[in-house]
mmCIF file of C-alpha atoms and ligand atoms in Angstrom:
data_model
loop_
_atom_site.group_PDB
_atom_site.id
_atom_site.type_symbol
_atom_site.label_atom_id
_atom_site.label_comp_id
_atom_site.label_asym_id
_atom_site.label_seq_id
_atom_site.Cartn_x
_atom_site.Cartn_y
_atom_site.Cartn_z
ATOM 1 C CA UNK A 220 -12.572 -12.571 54.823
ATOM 2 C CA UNK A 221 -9.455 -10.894 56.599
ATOM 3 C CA UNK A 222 -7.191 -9.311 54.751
ATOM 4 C CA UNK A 223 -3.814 -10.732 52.704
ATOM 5 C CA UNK A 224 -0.355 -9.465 53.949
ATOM 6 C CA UNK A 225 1.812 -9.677 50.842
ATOM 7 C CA UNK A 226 5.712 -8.341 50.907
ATOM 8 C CA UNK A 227 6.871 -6.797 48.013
ATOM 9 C CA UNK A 228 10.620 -7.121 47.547
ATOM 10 C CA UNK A 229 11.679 -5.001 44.855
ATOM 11 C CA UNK A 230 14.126 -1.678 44.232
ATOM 12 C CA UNK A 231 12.820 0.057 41.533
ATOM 13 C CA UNK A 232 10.497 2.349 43.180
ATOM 14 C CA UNK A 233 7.770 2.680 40.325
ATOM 15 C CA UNK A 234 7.164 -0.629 40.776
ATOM 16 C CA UNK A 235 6.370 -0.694 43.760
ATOM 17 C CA UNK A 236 4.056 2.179 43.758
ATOM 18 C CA UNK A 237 2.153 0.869 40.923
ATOM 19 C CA UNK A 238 1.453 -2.525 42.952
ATOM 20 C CA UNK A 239 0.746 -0.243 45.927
ATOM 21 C CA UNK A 240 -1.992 1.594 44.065
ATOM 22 C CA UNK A 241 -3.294 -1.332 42.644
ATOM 23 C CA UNK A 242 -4.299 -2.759 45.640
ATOM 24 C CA UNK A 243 -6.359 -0.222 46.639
ATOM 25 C CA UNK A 244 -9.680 -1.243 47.550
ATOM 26 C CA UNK A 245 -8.750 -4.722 47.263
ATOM 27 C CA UNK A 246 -8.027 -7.659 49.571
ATOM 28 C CA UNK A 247 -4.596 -7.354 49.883
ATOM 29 C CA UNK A 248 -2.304 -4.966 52.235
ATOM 30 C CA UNK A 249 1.089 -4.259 51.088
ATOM 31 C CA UNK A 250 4.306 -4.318 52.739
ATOM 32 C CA UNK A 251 7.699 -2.958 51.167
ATOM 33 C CA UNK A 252 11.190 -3.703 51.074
ATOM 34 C CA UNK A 253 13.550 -2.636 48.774
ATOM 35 C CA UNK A 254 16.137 -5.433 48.990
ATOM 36 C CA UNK A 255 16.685 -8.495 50.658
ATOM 37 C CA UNK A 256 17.960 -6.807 53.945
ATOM 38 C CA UNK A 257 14.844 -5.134 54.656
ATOM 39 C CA UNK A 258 12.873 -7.877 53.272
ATOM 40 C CA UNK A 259 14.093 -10.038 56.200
ATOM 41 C CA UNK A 260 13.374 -7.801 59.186
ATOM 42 C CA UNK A 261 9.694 -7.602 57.983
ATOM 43 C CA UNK A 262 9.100 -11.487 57.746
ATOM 44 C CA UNK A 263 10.989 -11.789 61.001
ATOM 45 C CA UNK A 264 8.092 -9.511 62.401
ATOM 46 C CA UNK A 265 5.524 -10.477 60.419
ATOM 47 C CA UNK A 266 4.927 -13.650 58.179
ATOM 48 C CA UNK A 267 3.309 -12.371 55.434
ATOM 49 C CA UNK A 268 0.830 -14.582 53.165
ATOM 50 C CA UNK A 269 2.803 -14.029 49.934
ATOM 51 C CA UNK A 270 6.074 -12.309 48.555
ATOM 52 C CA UNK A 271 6.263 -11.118 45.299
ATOM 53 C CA UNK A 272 10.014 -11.049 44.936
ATOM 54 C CA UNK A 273 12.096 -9.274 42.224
ATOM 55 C CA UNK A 274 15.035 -11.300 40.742
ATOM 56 C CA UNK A 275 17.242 -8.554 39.987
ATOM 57 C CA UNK A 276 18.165 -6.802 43.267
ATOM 58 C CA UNK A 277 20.891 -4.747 44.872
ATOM 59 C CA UNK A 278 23.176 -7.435 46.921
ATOM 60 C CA UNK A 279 21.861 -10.717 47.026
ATOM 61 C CA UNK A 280 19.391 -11.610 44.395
ATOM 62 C CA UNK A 281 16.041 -12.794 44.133
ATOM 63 C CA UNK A 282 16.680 -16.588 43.749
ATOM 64 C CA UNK A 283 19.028 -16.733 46.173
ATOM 65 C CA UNK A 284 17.149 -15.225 48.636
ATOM 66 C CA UNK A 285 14.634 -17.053 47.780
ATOM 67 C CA UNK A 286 16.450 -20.391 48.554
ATOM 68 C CA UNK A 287 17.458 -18.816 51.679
ATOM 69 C CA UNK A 288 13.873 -18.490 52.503
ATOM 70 C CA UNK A 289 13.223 -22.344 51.722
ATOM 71 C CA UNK A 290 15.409 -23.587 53.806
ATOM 72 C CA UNK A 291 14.793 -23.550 57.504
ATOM 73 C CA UNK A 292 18.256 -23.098 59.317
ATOM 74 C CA UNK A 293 18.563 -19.654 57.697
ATOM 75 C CA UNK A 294 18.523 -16.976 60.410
ATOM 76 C CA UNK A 295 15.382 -15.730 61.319
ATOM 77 C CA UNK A 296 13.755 -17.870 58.564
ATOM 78 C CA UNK A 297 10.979 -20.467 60.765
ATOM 79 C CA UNK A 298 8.650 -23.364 59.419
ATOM 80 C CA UNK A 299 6.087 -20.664 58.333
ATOM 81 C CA UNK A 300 8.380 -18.690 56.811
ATOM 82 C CA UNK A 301 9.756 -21.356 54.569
ATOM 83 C CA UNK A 302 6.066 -21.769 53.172
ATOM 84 C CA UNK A 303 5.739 -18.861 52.286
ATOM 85 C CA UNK A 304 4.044 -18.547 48.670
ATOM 86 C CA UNK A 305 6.458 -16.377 46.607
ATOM 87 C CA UNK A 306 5.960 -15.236 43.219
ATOM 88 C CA UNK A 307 8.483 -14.001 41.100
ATOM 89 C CA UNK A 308 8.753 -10.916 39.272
ATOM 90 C CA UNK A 309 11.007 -10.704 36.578
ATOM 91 C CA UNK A 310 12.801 -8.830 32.994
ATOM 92 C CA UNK A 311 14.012 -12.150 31.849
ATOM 93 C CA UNK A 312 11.462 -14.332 29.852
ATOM 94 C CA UNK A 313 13.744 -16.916 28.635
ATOM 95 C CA UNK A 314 12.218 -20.374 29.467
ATOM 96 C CA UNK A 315 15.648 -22.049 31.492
ATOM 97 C CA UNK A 316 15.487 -18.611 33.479
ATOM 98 C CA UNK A 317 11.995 -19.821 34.544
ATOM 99 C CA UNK A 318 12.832 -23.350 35.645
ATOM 100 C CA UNK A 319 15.536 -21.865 37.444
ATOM 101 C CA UNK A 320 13.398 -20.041 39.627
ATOM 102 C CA UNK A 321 10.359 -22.552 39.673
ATOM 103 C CA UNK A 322 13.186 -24.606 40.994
ATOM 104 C CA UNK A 323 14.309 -22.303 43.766
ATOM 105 C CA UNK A 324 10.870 -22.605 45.353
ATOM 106 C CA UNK A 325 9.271 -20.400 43.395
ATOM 107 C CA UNK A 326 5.379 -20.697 43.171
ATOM 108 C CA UNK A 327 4.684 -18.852 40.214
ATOM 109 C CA UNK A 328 6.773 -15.943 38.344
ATOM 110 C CA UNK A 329 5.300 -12.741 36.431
ATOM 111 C CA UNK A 330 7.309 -11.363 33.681
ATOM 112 C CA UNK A 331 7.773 -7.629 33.315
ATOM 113 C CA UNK A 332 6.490 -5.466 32.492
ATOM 114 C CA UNK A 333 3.026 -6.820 33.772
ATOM 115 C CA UNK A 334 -0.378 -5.912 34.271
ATOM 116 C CA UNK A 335 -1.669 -5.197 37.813
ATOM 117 C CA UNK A 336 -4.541 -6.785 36.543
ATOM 118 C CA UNK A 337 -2.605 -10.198 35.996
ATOM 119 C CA UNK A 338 -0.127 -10.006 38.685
ATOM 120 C CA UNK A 339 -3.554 -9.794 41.066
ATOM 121 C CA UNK A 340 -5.175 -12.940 39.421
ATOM 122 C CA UNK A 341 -1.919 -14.427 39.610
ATOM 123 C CA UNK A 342 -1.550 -13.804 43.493
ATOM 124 C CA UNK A 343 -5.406 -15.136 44.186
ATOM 125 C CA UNK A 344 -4.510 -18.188 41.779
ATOM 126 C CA UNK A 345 -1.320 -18.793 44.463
ATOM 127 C CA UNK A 346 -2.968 -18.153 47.289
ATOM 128 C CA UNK A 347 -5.787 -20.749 46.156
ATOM 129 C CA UNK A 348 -3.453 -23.399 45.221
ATOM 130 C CA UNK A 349 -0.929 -23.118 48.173
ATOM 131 C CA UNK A 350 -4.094 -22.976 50.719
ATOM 132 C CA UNK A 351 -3.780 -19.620 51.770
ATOM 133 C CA UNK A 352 -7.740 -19.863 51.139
ATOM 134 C CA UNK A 353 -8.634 -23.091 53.363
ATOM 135 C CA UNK A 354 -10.631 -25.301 50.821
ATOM 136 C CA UNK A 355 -13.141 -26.852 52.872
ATOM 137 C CA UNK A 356 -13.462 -30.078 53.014
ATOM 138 C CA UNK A 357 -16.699 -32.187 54.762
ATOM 139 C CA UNK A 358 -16.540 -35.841 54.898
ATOM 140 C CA UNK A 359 -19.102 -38.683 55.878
ATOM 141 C CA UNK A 360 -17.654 -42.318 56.126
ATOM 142 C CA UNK A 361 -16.349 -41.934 52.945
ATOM 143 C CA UNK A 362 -17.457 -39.105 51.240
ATOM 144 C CA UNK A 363 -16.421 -36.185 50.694
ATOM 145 C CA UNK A 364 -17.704 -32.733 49.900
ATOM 146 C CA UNK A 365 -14.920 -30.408 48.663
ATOM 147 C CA UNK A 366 -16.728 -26.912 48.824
ATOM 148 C CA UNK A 367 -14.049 -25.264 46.118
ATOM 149 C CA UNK A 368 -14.595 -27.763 42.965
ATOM 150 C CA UNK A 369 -17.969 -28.412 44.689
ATOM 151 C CA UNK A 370 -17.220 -32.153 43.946
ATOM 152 C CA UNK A 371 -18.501 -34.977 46.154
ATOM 153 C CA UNK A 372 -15.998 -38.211 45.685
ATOM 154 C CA UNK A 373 -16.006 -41.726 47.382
ATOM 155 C CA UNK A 374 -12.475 -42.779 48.236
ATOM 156 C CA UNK A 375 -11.507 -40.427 45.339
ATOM 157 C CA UNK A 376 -14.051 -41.414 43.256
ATOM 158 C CA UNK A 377 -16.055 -38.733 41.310
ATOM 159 C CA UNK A 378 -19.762 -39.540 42.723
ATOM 160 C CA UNK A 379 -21.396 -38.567 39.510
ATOM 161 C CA UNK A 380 -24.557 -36.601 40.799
ATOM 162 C CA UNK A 381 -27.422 -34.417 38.494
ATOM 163 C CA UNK A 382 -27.786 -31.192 40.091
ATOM 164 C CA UNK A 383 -30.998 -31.665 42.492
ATOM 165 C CA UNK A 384 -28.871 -35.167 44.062
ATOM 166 C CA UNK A 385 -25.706 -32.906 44.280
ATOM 167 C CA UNK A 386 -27.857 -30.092 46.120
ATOM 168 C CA UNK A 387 -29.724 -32.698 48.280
ATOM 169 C CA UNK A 388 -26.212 -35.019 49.182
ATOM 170 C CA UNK A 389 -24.395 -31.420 49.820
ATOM 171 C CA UNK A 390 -27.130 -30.479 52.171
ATOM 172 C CA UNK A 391 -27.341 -33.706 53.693
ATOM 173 C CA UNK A 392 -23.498 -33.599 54.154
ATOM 174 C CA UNK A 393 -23.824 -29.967 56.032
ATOM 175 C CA UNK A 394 -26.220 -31.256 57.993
ATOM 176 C CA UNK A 395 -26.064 -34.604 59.180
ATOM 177 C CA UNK A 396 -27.685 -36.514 62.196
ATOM 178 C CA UNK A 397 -30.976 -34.691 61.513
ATOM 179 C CA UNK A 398 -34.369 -35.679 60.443
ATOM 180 C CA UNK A 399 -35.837 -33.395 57.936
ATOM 181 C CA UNK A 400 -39.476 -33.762 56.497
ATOM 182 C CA UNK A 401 -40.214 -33.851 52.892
ATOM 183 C CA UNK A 402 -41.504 -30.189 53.281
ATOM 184 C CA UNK A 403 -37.972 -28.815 54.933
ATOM 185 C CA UNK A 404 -36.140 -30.394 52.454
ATOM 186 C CA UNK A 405 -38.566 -28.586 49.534
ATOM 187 C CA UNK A 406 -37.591 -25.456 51.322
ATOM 188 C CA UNK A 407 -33.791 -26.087 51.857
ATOM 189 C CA UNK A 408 -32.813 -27.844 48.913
ATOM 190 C CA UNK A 409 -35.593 -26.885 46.140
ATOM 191 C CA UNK A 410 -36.255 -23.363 47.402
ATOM 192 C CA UNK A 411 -39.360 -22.526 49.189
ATOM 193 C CA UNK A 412 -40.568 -20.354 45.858
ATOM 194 C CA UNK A 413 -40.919 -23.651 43.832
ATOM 195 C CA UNK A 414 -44.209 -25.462 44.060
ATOM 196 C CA UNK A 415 -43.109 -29.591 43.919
ATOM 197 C CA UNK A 416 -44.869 -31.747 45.234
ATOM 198 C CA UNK A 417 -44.065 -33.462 48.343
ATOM 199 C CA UNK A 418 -43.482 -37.099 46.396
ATOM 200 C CA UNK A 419 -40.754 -35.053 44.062
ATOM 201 C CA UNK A 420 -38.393 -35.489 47.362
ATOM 202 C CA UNK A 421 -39.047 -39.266 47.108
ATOM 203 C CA UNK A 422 -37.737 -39.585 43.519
ATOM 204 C CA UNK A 423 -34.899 -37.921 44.022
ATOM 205 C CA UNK A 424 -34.208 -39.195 47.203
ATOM 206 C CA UNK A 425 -34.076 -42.783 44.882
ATOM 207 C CA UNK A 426 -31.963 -41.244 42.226
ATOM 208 C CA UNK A 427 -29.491 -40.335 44.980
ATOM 209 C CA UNK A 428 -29.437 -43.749 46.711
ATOM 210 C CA UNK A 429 -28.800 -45.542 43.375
ATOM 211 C CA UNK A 430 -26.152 -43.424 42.878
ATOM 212 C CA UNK A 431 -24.809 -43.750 46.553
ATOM 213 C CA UNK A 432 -24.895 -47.652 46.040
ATOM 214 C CA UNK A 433 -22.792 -47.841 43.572
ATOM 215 C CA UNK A 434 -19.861 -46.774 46.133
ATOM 216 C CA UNK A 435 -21.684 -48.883 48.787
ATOM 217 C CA UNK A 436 -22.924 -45.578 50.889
ATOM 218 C CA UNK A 437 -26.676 -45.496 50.299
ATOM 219 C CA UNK A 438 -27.099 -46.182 53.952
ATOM 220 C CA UNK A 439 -26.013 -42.828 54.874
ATOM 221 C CA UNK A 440 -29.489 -42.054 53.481
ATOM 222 C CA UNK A 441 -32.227 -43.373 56.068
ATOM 223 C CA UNK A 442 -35.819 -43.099 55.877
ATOM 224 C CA UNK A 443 -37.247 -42.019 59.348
ATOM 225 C CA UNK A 444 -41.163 -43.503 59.130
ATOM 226 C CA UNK A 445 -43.704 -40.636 59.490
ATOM 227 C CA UNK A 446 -41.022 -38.116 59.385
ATOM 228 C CA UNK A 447 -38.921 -37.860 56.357
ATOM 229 C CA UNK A 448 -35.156 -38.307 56.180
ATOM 230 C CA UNK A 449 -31.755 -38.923 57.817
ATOM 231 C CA UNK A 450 -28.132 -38.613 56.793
ATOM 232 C CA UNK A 451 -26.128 -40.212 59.427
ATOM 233 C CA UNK A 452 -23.144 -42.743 59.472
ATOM 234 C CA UNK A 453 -24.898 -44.493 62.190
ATOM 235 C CA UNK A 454 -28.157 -47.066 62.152
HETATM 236 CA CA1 CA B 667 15.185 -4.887 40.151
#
């Protein structure tokens, strides 16, 4: 995984050191600015993948700026600067103080003083949520596989699996278009230090096209004659 740019705007200098030090040995690389001026030569050079943003700063002030960053026709400000993830740090806990910011396009705000410990779950939880970690997604006519949740849903409907179906349709889904035998799928799917027998594949295989029928895919699953099995979309 490459690493996280994230811009801290903020003045007070402890801050920023504290941040600094906490992201030692971590994921993230930090950037500094300590007001809105230098805040916007840095994203003009570099987009970074999140801002934590201080409300209280010397000339303009953390919302505002970052409602400047929202909107596009600011100067220097492009499309990927306007989605920018920003969370806000702030003194003020009172809840209409909050809104205000959530409402300035504010992803999530940390109120001081914080733990580095929080603020960095807080940052992974933003990053997560606003995609700056690509959730994977496979689809199959009309499944889908999302690798995060580690769901499989038909048209948005929860395929409810047990675990060996949800192992055997999520392999299936990584692989499709192939023939496996009932062997390679012991090995890929079961693990090749479990002794099951070779008809074990067969029931399950069952289980999973009952459940598959019920949203009307169970021909993704094809039995190949003196080979084993198929996942495919096509006959
Ligand atoms: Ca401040």
């Amino acid at each position: 995984m490459s690493k996280k740019n994230i811009l801290i705007i903020e003045d007070e200098k402890a801050i920023r050191e504290m941040v600094r030090f906490s992201f030692f040995n971590s994921d993230f690389i930090l950037d500094e600015a300590e007001d809105v001026n230098q805040a916007r030569e840095k994203i003009v050079n570099q987009t970074p993948d999140l801002i934590l943003l201080d409300w209280m700063l010397p000339g303009m002030n953390g919302v505002d700026f970052a409602k400047e960053l929202r909107s596009t026709d600011a100067p220097g400000i492009n499309g990927d600067a306007a989605k920018i993830p920003i969370i806000m740090l702030t003194a003020k806990s009172e809840e209409k103080d909050k809104i205000k910011g959530l409402n300035a396009g504010m992803d999530d705000y940390v109120v001081k003083p914080f733990s580095t410990k929080e603020l960095i779950a807080r940052i992974n939880a933003v990053l997560r949520r606003t995609g700056g970690d690509k959730v994977e997604i496979i689809s199959m006519a009309d499944l889908e596989l999302n690798e995060e949740n580690k769901r499989i849903s038909c048209l948005g409907k929860k395929v409810a699996l047990g675990p060996l179906e949800y192992k055997l349709l999520s392999y299936f889904m990584h692989h499709p278009d192939r023939v496996y035998s009932r062997s390679q799928l012991l090995d890929r799917v079961w693990g090749g230090d479990v002794y099951v027998e070779e008809r074990t594949v067969d029931v399950h295989i069952r289980r999973l096209r009952k459940v598959l029928a019920e949203h009307k895919q169970e021909h993704l699953v094809q039995t190949i004659r003196g080979s084993g099995y198929r996942f495919s979309a096509q006959e």
